[in-house]
Amino acid sequence: MNFCVPPVLRLNEDANVHGVFLCLPPSLLSRRILNTIKPEKDVDGYLLCVCVCVCVCVYVSPLCSDAPLAGKTAVLVGLEGPLKVILQVLLQSDGMEVQTSLWSSDSLQKLVRYSGWVVADFSMSWVENQQYQPWTLRPLKLQPLSPVPSDIEISRAQTPKPIVQLAEEIGLLPEELEAYGCTKAKVRLSLLTRLQHQPMGKYVLVAGITPTPLGEGKSTVTIGLVQALSAHLKLNSFACLRQPSQGPTFGVKGGAAGGGYAQVIPMEEFNLHLTGDIHAITAANNLVAAAVDARILHEATQSDKALYNRLVPSVNGVRRFSPIQLGRLQRLGINKSDPSTLTPEEVSSFVRLDLDPAKVTWQRVVDTNDRFLRKITVGQANTEKGHSRQTQFDIAVASEIMAILALTDGLADMKSRLGRMVVGSSRSGQPVTADDLGVTGALAVLMKDAIKPTLMQTLEGTPVFVHAGPFANIAHGNSSVLADQLALKLVGKEGYVVTEAGFGADIGMEKFFNIKCRASGLKPDVVVLVATIRALKMHGGGPSVTAGVPLPKEYIDEDLHLVSEGCSNLKKQIEIAHLFGVPVVVALNIFKTDTEAEIDLVCRIAEASGASAAVPCHHWTRGGRGSVELAHAVKEAAAQKSHFRFLYSLQTPIVEKIRTIAQKVYGADDIELSPEAQAKIEYYNQQGFDTLPVCMAKTHLSLSHMPDKKGVPTGFILPIRDVRASIGAGFIYPLVGTMSTMPGLPTRPCFYDIDLDPNTEEITGLF
Amino acid sequence: MNFCVPPVLRLNEDANVHGVFLCLPPSLLSRRILNTIKPEKDVDGYLLCVCVCVCVCVYVSPLCSDAPLAGKTAVLVGLEGPLKVILQVLLQSDGMEVQTSLWSSDSLQKLVRYSGWVVADFSMSWVENQQYQPWTLRPLKLQPLSPVPSDIEISRAQTPKPIVQLAEEIGLLPEELEAYGCTKAKVRLSLLTRLQHQPMGKYVLVAGITPTPLGEGKSTVTIGLVQALSAHLKLNSFACLRQPSQGPTFGVKGGAAGGGYAQVIPMEEFNLHLTGDIHAITAANNLVAAAVDARILHEATQSDKALYNRLVPSVNGVRRFSPIQLGRLQRLGINKSDPSTLTPEEVSSFVRLDLDPAKVTWQRVVDTNDRFLRKITVGQANTEKGHSRQTQFDIAVASEIMAILALTDGLADMKSRLGRMVVGSSRSGQPVTADDLGVTGALAVLMKDAIKPTLMQTLEGTPVFVHAGPFANIAHGNSSVLADQLALKLVGKEGYVVTEAGFGADIGMEKFFNIKCRASGLKPDVVVLVATIRALKMHGGGPSVTAGVPLPKEYIDEDLHLVSEGCSNLKKQIEIAHLFGVPVVVALNIFKTDTEAEIDLVCRIAEASGASAAVPCHHWTRGGRGSVELAHAVKEAAAQKSHFRFLYSLQTPIVEKIRTIAQKVYGADDIELSPEAQAKIEYYNQQGFDTLPVCMAKTHLSLSHMPDKKGVPTGFILPIRDVRASIGAGFIYPLVGTMSTMPGLPTRPCFYDIDLDPNTEEITGLF
């Protein structure tokens, strides 16, 4: 059997090979072991040859066997590259047939555990590899300066760890990582299989009170919290963040990598192309759009026969339906697979999607703040023969494909969601899907890498997943289910995953619970509710706050009255979290103008309102050290039992779902449906879309639909202007008021300050 | 001095540190060495401390010194991360001041060479690193099957080497590589500095005769040739290819990674997002477009004062021009830097670009075949206040930014080209640039990674650069200057770089010589002219060839008459190459229907027409082995002296440049300018754009402007319909006939066949 060992060791040095190669004397292959292994194919008692995804190979060689092997069958499993070749040669030289099959790494572990000397030999390291890896995180030192420099200066001043090093520190295997340069890497979903039996960590949601137009710092709180947990409390923790849209980075908003000493680094990588996920979404979304208009044109200008001959062409004299066309035939109730057997009627219904140009709901997207694309007319060239129509571009993150990326749990699920996407309806009122267009496979191909979350790090070298960033009003505004699932496995039983919801708790948190948690099956343990004295004063009756305009003095000077009045909003948001049975920790994001008295007052009121704790946070000026108190509070709250429950069941009729949210969450007396909304709901009921959750598209600047109504508005009726559906993503979204899905550029966009030094390659002006 | 060594060794294990740390006794610092080093700052005779980019550090520590160091100055150069910190502490603890300066790795090498024991000590390895690394290429074995499987099957059947392994084999340093997953990596431009004194290899251009609409296989010839050179003749060689547009991959065209057994692998990576360069171009292009329309709107709706207050806002009471605004002031002849000192007239001319909406030439792009975007009306939403206008989208690779990427020689040059891009003209007829919009820095930031060529490999594991893919008619259609320059350094003196030109030789080759070589200063050694029996028969009078339609029998059966007649086109293309003084090798791309007699005939005529050699190529069915004969022929031709010369001087007037190309290359009697073209040329002359090279936008299906005129058309006048300019890219492009810059989707796009297996993640249906 020695002849096996050297090739193995060599193989293990070969980056093409992911595994080791074991030899077992048949004497080891007791029934007990064979039963443990449960091969899917019958395996000869004398011979067992198996390779699992991670390529451990158990092979009974004639040299260590007491039986002849000729004519036996070897089972090779999920093996790639040289090892496969060598093994096949080896086996065939022993006169064996080689077949392939499937194997679970699980059963292999059991096998190796039972066969003592194998473990002792050289598979132990592999076996251990398959177990959960304890973290060996080496945080980066932080020396905060005062006054706090610009975000890009802080980001640049810290040298990030090589991403492969961070990956190793948190127990990722090399084959689970796809580096993109030195500071970011995609993580393969195979991790979920390897750690399927690993208990998950605590699941923490960061939400906020109703914010000012300036935002109250949910992202910085999220990052500060994991910096505190990992770098200071030495507890495994992961932040899961949304990838920001690139467009606004060059408009007014600036970046979204946190700020001050609570940032993801390098912030320019985070804020720009990252690993290309949004670009992939743009490509996929616009391929659908191009297919829609081209199909309308082709149907309008060709006979059934011509369409059929082109859609099902004769290739070398053979006509065949492609698999996706067979799917459409089935949906049409035509159970035929031979193109020549369709009746003219069947041909007609097959080739004609009969999309009503006026009822196309699919829109193009671009990741640029381009206000002139808000309403456009396309198809005005002669080549389009007058089939022009009015449509619009949305910002890329508003694409339904982004919402799908955020809610999917794997490739198979993503592909079927992409196929279900409704692009419009036919003249006869039937929904037309991506599957009907035949584009689903291409979309899955375009999205195959985007589905893998991107690993980055905080200023203190703790791990962060950046993945998906759906719109927070027409979509659910939360980062991806997959990133949370991967992170919960990686941090382990004692660890913490901190994820952020978009907008105020009344919107982001409600959608996190009712939509995201429903899709993922994950149960949150704690809600961190972010508040600022500034926002509380606004809710207490302070003058309006506007971006770019200096703050009125009420927000600079101490004003306990405004603060205490404004806590009504905080109290209400705490109550909303409790509706879902989850404990709340209030994180007061401190600004230098906040006074001790104001801070104490908020914390007292918050705790009196049922918060498990309320603590001031200084992460912006001090990094993780400034959030240690919050980290302790979260740890305690997470130790309590969470009694998570949904606000409504999927079986509840659409109208009732909307009413429940309006009344219980927003505090509305009732809802009022426009005739349009009414009609849409009836249509969705007919189509069987009524068991989807609802995703409210409402302003985040008030608990109500009226942005200027601060505090806790009461006595209002919530008007539902229209209702739309993202069938692929899997939710109905009622429109409360009008939502802009395409931001614009101001007179002086921030790109005036953005520059690149050609010599140092240093970027300036990003914030 | 021992205290120095351990930290060094530790540091060398630290992935953050790229270098070693040396100690020199002052006795070594003879005048001679100091002169060799030529520090930019005075350096005390007793003390010298220097770190070059690659971080060798020569440090005289008190412990190995005979003189006190307090008060001396240390010079730290180009050092990053921990080493810098440790060194600073070390030096300061010796009472030294620390300054930073620049150093050339060059002078360091000399230093180390002189100071004997240092070299002996542990810097030798570093010094060697700086030299050129001989290749240790391990080709991948190829076992071609017959019949030849589909491209994606062939691609998938071959396991590519890890890209880091290939990089090491061809002498790249780890710090020069940015891996994107396991099969592709970006190469840093710092390589050009490291190998600045390295002699370059031979420069081979692959062009083709006038093709059929099916294409004659320039890409496969290019890839087959490097597979033969590297894997079979064991000569260093590099293929430099264009990145294909993603849109057509889902339309009719399919992929562009070569085909059969001459491919770049993995072909799906090559054909899809790759490393995001085209996505970056799309983002940059569309940011300019959004800025243009937003600016027109803002100027139309605001007073000079309002615009000025917004463009130069008071931040904390201070008003400042951003650097790019100061640039505009200078172009306006306003030499002021204090915003408060501008006269109302100066303010007005500063804030008003006064773009004429009818004269905006900048268009949006998308990397999708979306015919409905060929002519559109934007700005129809109320928020745009009626400022709608008609415009269009082009396919992303038609963006001027793509042409810039292909022609630039570095970040600084790219940034200034981006700034010079003309987006339209003012009502007074002045060109308005990206610099005027203030967007240049942001564009450079968006393009900072795209400028690095992407390293991939052929089916036989030989290196390929994929970089840039500008349109071949409205732009010059060649891969990037930077990829060629990097490759020419990497292959070394005896090596070969094979790069491909777009379209027929009359277009692609002419632009390669007159535009690309002029920009790069590189001199080509050989032209490989690709021909097929099929195309020659067409030129000889064969029936027309149409994609998707079976070939007429003339193309299946032997027909020596058609072939010999058609060789007129081949002969003419050879003459064109000779106009530029470069030897020609004809590569006859063999199809299974070609007969021996036909092949011999072509080869005889080609050599009689002045080709250095003419050889049949079987790369499609046999890979590199099928192109060995071509490789030998190229090697011989490259050994001859090339007498490269341009066809015209830049000082020649625009009209003369056009006439020269029309007469000498296309064989036209003369040119005829439309009044519009005439006017444009006058305008460009006024603007001082007349010394740019011209980039003809002509059909590639004929030497003339008439696609159906095959062979060698004569007696025609070339009509110049219009003349446009890409000032950033640096050329004037006359339009001969109309050019579509946005392809469409056919009735049955190839996406019907494209699919992804969710379990194996295998892609099917790409070709």
Coordinates of N, CA, C and O in Angstrom, one line a residue, chain B residues 212-305:
Chain B
T212 N -16.1 36.5 -45.0 CA -17.5 36.2 -45.3 C -18.2 36.7 -44.0 O -17.6 36.9 -43.0
P213 N -19.5 36.8 -44.0 CA -20.3 37.2 -42.8 C -20.1 36.2 -41.7 O -20.4 36.5 -40.5
L214 N -19.5 35.0 -42.0 CA -19.3 34.0 -40.9 C -18.0 34.2 -40.2 O -17.7 33.5 -39.2
G215 N -17.1 35.0 -40.7 CA -15.8 35.2 -40.1 C -14.9 34.0 -40.5 O -15.3 32.9 -40.7
E216 N -13.6 34.3 -40.6 CA -12.6 33.3 -41.1 C -11.7 32.7 -40.1 O -10.8 32.0 -40.4
G217 N -11.9 33.1 -38.8 CA -11.1 32.5 -37.7 C -9.8 33.1 -37.3 O -8.9 32.4 -37.0
K218 N -9.8 34.5 -37.2 CA -8.5 35.1 -36.8 C -8.2 34.7 -35.3 O -7.1 34.5 -35.0
S219 N -9.3 34.7 -34.5 CA -9.0 34.4 -33.1 C -8.5 33.0 -32.9 O -7.5 32.7 -32.2
T220 N -9.1 32.0 -33.6 CA -8.6 30.6 -33.4 C -7.2 30.5 -33.9 O -6.3 29.8 -33.3
V221 N -6.9 31.2 -35.1 CA -5.5 31.2 -35.6 C -4.5 31.7 -34.5 O -3.5 31.2 -34.2
T222 N -4.9 32.9 -33.9 CA -4.1 33.5 -32.9 C -3.8 32.6 -31.8 O -2.7 32.4 -31.4
I223 N -4.9 31.9 -31.3 CA -4.7 31.0 -30.1 C -3.9 29.8 -30.5 O -3.0 29.3 -29.8
G224 N -4.3 29.2 -31.7 CA -3.6 28.0 -32.1 C -2.1 28.3 -32.3 O -1.2 27.5 -31.9
L225 N -1.8 29.5 -32.8 CA -0.3 29.9 -33.0 C 0.4 29.9 -31.7 O 1.5 29.3 -31.6
V226 N -0.1 30.5 -30.6 CA 0.6 30.6 -29.3 C 0.7 29.2 -28.7 O 1.7 28.8 -28.1
Q227 N -0.4 28.4 -28.9 CA -0.3 27.0 -28.4 C 0.8 26.3 -29.0 O 1.6 25.5 -28.4
A228 N 1.0 26.5 -30.3 CA 2.1 25.8 -31.1 C 3.4 26.3 -30.6 O 4.3 25.6 -30.3
L229 N 3.6 27.7 -30.5 CA 4.9 28.3 -30.1 C 5.3 27.8 -28.7 O 6.4 27.4 -28.5
S230 N 4.4 28.0 -27.8 CA 4.7 27.7 -26.4 C 4.7 26.2 -26.0 O 5.7 25.7 -25.4
A231 N 3.7 25.5 -26.4 CA 3.5 24.1 -25.9 C 4.3 23.2 -26.8 O 4.7 22.1 -26.3
H232 N 4.6 23.5 -28.1 CA 5.2 22.5 -29.0 C 6.6 23.0 -29.4 O 7.6 22.2 -29.3
L233 N 6.8 24.3 -29.7 CA 8.2 24.7 -30.0 C 8.9 25.2 -28.8 O 10.1 25.6 -28.9
K234 N 8.2 25.2 -27.6 CA 8.9 25.6 -26.4 C 9.5 27.0 -26.5 O 10.5 27.3 -25.9
L235 N 8.8 27.9 -27.2 CA 9.2 29.3 -27.3 C 8.2 30.1 -26.4 O 7.0 29.9 -26.5
N236 N 8.8 31.0 -25.6 CA 7.8 31.9 -24.8 C 6.9 32.6 -25.8 O 7.4 33.2 -26.8
S237 N 5.6 32.5 -25.5 CA 4.7 33.3 -26.4 C 3.5 33.7 -25.6 O 3.1 33.0 -24.6
F238 N 2.8 34.8 -26.0 CA 1.7 35.3 -25.3 C 0.7 35.7 -26.4 O 1.1 36.2 -27.5
A239 N -0.6 35.3 -26.2 CA -1.6 35.9 -27.1 C -2.3 37.0 -26.4 O -2.5 37.0 -25.2
C240 N -2.5 38.1 -27.1 CA -3.2 39.3 -26.6 C -4.6 39.4 -27.3 O -4.6 39.7 -28.5
L241 N -5.6 39.2 -26.6 CA -7.0 39.1 -27.2 C -7.8 40.3 -26.7 O -7.6 40.8 -25.7
R242 N -8.9 40.5 -27.5 CA -9.9 41.5 -27.1 C -10.9 40.9 -26.2 O -11.2 39.7 -26.4
Q243 N -11.4 41.6 -25.2 CA -12.5 41.1 -24.4 C -13.8 41.3 -25.2 O -14.1 42.4 -25.7
P244 N -14.5 40.2 -25.4 CA -15.7 40.3 -26.2 C -16.9 41.0 -25.5 O -16.9 41.0 -24.3
S245 N -17.7 41.7 -26.2 CA -18.9 42.3 -25.7 C -19.8 41.1 -25.2 O -19.9 40.1 -25.8
Q246 N -20.4 41.3 -24.0 CA -21.3 40.3 -23.5 C -22.6 40.2 -24.2 O -23.2 39.1 -24.3
G247 N -23.1 41.3 -24.7 CA -24.4 41.3 -25.3 C -24.6 40.2 -26.4 O -25.5 39.4 -26.3
P248 N -23.7 40.2 -27.4 CA -23.9 39.3 -28.5 C -23.8 37.8 -28.1 O -24.3 36.9 -28.7
T249 N -23.2 37.6 -26.9 CA -23.1 36.2 -26.4 C -24.4 35.6 -26.2 O -24.6 34.4 -26.3
F250 N -25.4 36.5 -26.0 CA -26.8 36.0 -25.8 C -27.7 36.2 -27.0 O -28.9 36.0 -27.0
G251 N -27.0 36.8 -28.1 CA -27.8 37.0 -29.3 C -27.6 36.0 -30.3 O -28.1 34.9 -30.2
V252 N -26.8 36.3 -31.4 CA -26.5 35.3 -32.4 C -25.1 34.8 -32.4 O -24.8 33.7 -32.6
K253 N -24.2 35.7 -32.0 CA -22.8 35.5 -32.3 C -22.2 34.4 -31.5 O -21.4 33.6 -31.9
G254 N -22.6 34.3 -30.2 CA -22.0 33.3 -29.3 C -20.7 33.9 -28.8 O -20.4 35.1 -28.9
G255 N -19.8 33.1 -28.2 CA -18.6 33.6 -27.6 C -17.5 33.9 -28.5 O -17.7 33.9 -29.7
A256 N -16.4 34.3 -28.0 CA -15.3 34.8 -28.8 C -13.9 34.3 -28.2 O -12.9 34.9 -28.4
A257 N -14.0 33.2 -27.5 CA -12.8 32.6 -26.9 C -12.0 31.7 -27.8 O -11.3 30.9 -27.3
G258 N -12.2 31.9 -29.1 CA -11.6 30.9 -30.1 C -12.6 29.8 -30.3 O -13.8 30.0 -30.0
G259 N -12.2 28.7 -30.7 CA -13.1 27.6 -30.9 C -12.4 26.3 -31.1 O -11.1 26.3 -31.3
G260 N -13.1 25.2 -31.1 CA -12.5 23.9 -31.3 C -11.4 23.7 -30.2 O -11.5 24.0 -29.1
Y261 N -10.2 23.2 -30.7 CA -9.1 23.0 -29.8 C -8.1 24.1 -29.7 O -6.9 24.0 -29.3
A262 N -8.6 25.3 -30.1 CA -7.8 26.5 -30.0 C -8.7 27.5 -29.2 O -9.5 28.3 -29.8
Q263 N -8.7 27.4 -27.9 CA -9.5 28.3 -27.1 C -8.8 28.8 -25.9 O -7.8 28.3 -25.4
V264 N -9.4 29.9 -25.3 CA -9.0 30.4 -24.0 C -10.0 29.8 -23.0 O -11.2 29.7 -23.3
I265 N -9.5 29.2 -21.9 CA -10.3 28.6 -20.9 C -10.2 29.3 -19.6 O -9.2 29.9 -19.3
P266 N -11.3 29.2 -18.8 CA -12.6 28.7 -19.1 C -13.3 29.6 -20.0 O -13.4 30.8 -19.7
M267 N -13.9 29.1 -21.1 CA -14.5 30.0 -22.1 C -15.7 30.8 -21.5 O -16.0 31.9 -22.0
E268 N -16.4 30.2 -20.5 CA -17.5 30.9 -20.0 C -17.0 32.2 -19.2 O -17.7 33.2 -19.3
E269 N -15.9 32.0 -18.5 CA -15.4 33.2 -17.8 C -15.0 34.3 -18.8 O -15.2 35.5 -18.6
F270 N -14.3 33.8 -19.9 CA -13.9 34.8 -20.9 C -15.0 35.5 -21.5 O -15.0 36.7 -21.8
N271 N -16.1 34.8 -21.8 CA -17.2 35.4 -22.5 C -18.2 36.2 -21.6 O -19.0 36.9 -22.2
L272 N -18.2 35.9 -20.3 CA -19.1 36.6 -19.5 C -18.5 37.8 -18.8 O -17.7 38.6 -19.4
H273 N -18.7 38.0 -17.5 CA -18.2 39.3 -16.9 C -16.7 39.5 -16.9 O -16.2 40.6 -16.7
L274 N -16.0 38.4 -17.0 CA -14.5 38.4 -16.9 C -14.1 39.1 -15.6 O -14.6 38.7 -14.5
T275 N -13.3 40.2 -15.6 CA -12.9 40.9 -14.4 C -13.6 42.2 -14.3 O -13.2 43.1 -13.6
G276 N -14.7 42.4 -15.1 CA -15.6 43.5 -14.9 C -15.2 44.8 -15.7 O -15.7 45.9 -15.4
D277 N -14.2 44.7 -16.6 CA -13.7 45.9 -17.3 C -14.9 46.6 -18.1 O -15.0 47.8 -18.0
I278 N -15.6 45.8 -18.8 CA -16.7 46.4 -19.6 C -17.8 47.0 -18.7 O -18.3 48.1 -19.0
H279 N -18.0 46.4 -17.6 CA -19.0 46.9 -16.6 C -18.5 48.3 -16.1 O -19.2 49.2 -16.0
A280 N -17.2 48.3 -15.9 CA -16.6 49.6 -15.4 C -16.7 50.7 -16.5 O -17.1 51.8 -16.2
I281 N -16.5 50.3 -17.7 CA -16.6 51.3 -18.8 C -18.1 51.7 -18.9 O -18.3 52.9 -19.1
T282 N -19.0 50.8 -18.8 CA -20.4 51.2 -18.8 C -20.7 52.2 -17.7 O -21.4 53.2 -18.0
A283 N -20.3 51.9 -16.5 CA -20.5 52.8 -15.4 C -19.9 54.2 -15.7 O -20.6 55.2 -15.4
A284 N -18.7 54.2 -16.2 CA -18.0 55.5 -16.4 C -18.7 56.3 -17.5 O -19.0 57.5 -17.4
N285 N -19.0 55.6 -18.6 CA -19.7 56.2 -19.8 C -21.0 56.8 -19.4 O -21.3 58.0 -19.7
N286 N -21.8 56.1 -18.6 CA -23.1 56.5 -18.2 C -23.1 57.6 -17.2 O -24.1 58.4 -17.1
L287 N -22.0 57.7 -16.4 CA -21.9 58.7 -15.4 C -21.7 60.1 -16.2 O -22.4 61.1 -15.8
V288 N -20.9 60.0 -17.2 CA -20.8 61.2 -18.1 C -22.1 61.6 -18.7 O -22.5 62.8 -18.6
A289 N -22.8 60.6 -19.2 CA -24.1 60.9 -19.8 C -25.1 61.6 -18.8 O -25.8 62.6 -19.1
A290 N -25.2 61.0 -17.6 CA -26.1 61.6 -16.6 C -25.6 63.0 -16.2 O -26.5 63.9 -16.1
A291 N -24.3 63.2 -16.2 CA -23.8 64.5 -15.8 C -24.2 65.5 -16.9 O -24.5 66.7 -16.6
V292 N -24.1 65.1 -18.2 CA -24.4 66.0 -19.3 C -25.9 66.5 -19.2 O -26.1 67.7 -19.1
D293 N -26.8 65.5 -19.1 CA -28.2 66.0 -19.1 C -28.6 66.7 -17.8 O -29.3 67.7 -17.9
A294 N -28.0 66.3 -16.7 CA -28.3 67.0 -15.4 C -27.8 68.4 -15.5 O -28.5 69.4 -15.1
R295 N -26.6 68.6 -16.1 CA -26.0 69.9 -16.2 C -26.9 70.8 -17.1 O -27.1 72.0 -16.7
I296 N -27.3 70.3 -18.2 CA -28.2 71.1 -19.1 C -29.4 71.6 -18.3 O -29.8 72.7 -18.4
L297 N -30.0 70.6 -17.6 CA -31.2 71.0 -16.8 C -30.9 72.1 -15.8 O -31.6 73.1 -15.7
H298 N -29.8 71.9 -15.0 CA -29.5 72.8 -14.0 C -29.2 74.2 -14.5 O -29.6 75.2 -13.9
E299 N -28.5 74.2 -15.6 CA -28.2 75.5 -16.2 C -29.4 76.2 -16.7 O -29.6 77.4 -16.7
A300 N -30.3 75.4 -17.2 CA -31.6 76.0 -17.8 C -32.5 76.5 -16.7 O -33.4 77.3 -17.0
T301 N -32.3 76.0 -15.5 CA -33.3 76.4 -14.5 C -32.7 77.2 -13.4 O -33.4 77.4 -12.3
Q302 N -31.5 77.6 -13.5 CA -30.9 78.4 -12.4 C -30.1 79.6 -12.9 O -29.6 79.6 -14.0
S303 N -30.1 80.6 -12.1 CA -29.3 81.9 -12.4 C -27.8 81.6 -12.2 O -27.4 80.6 -11.6
D304 N -27.0 82.5 -12.8 CA -25.6 82.3 -12.7 C -25.2 82.3 -11.2 O -24.4 81.4 -10.8
K305 N -25.9 83.1 -10.4 CA -25.6 83.2 -9.0 C -25.9 81.9 -8.3 O -25.1 81.3 -7.5

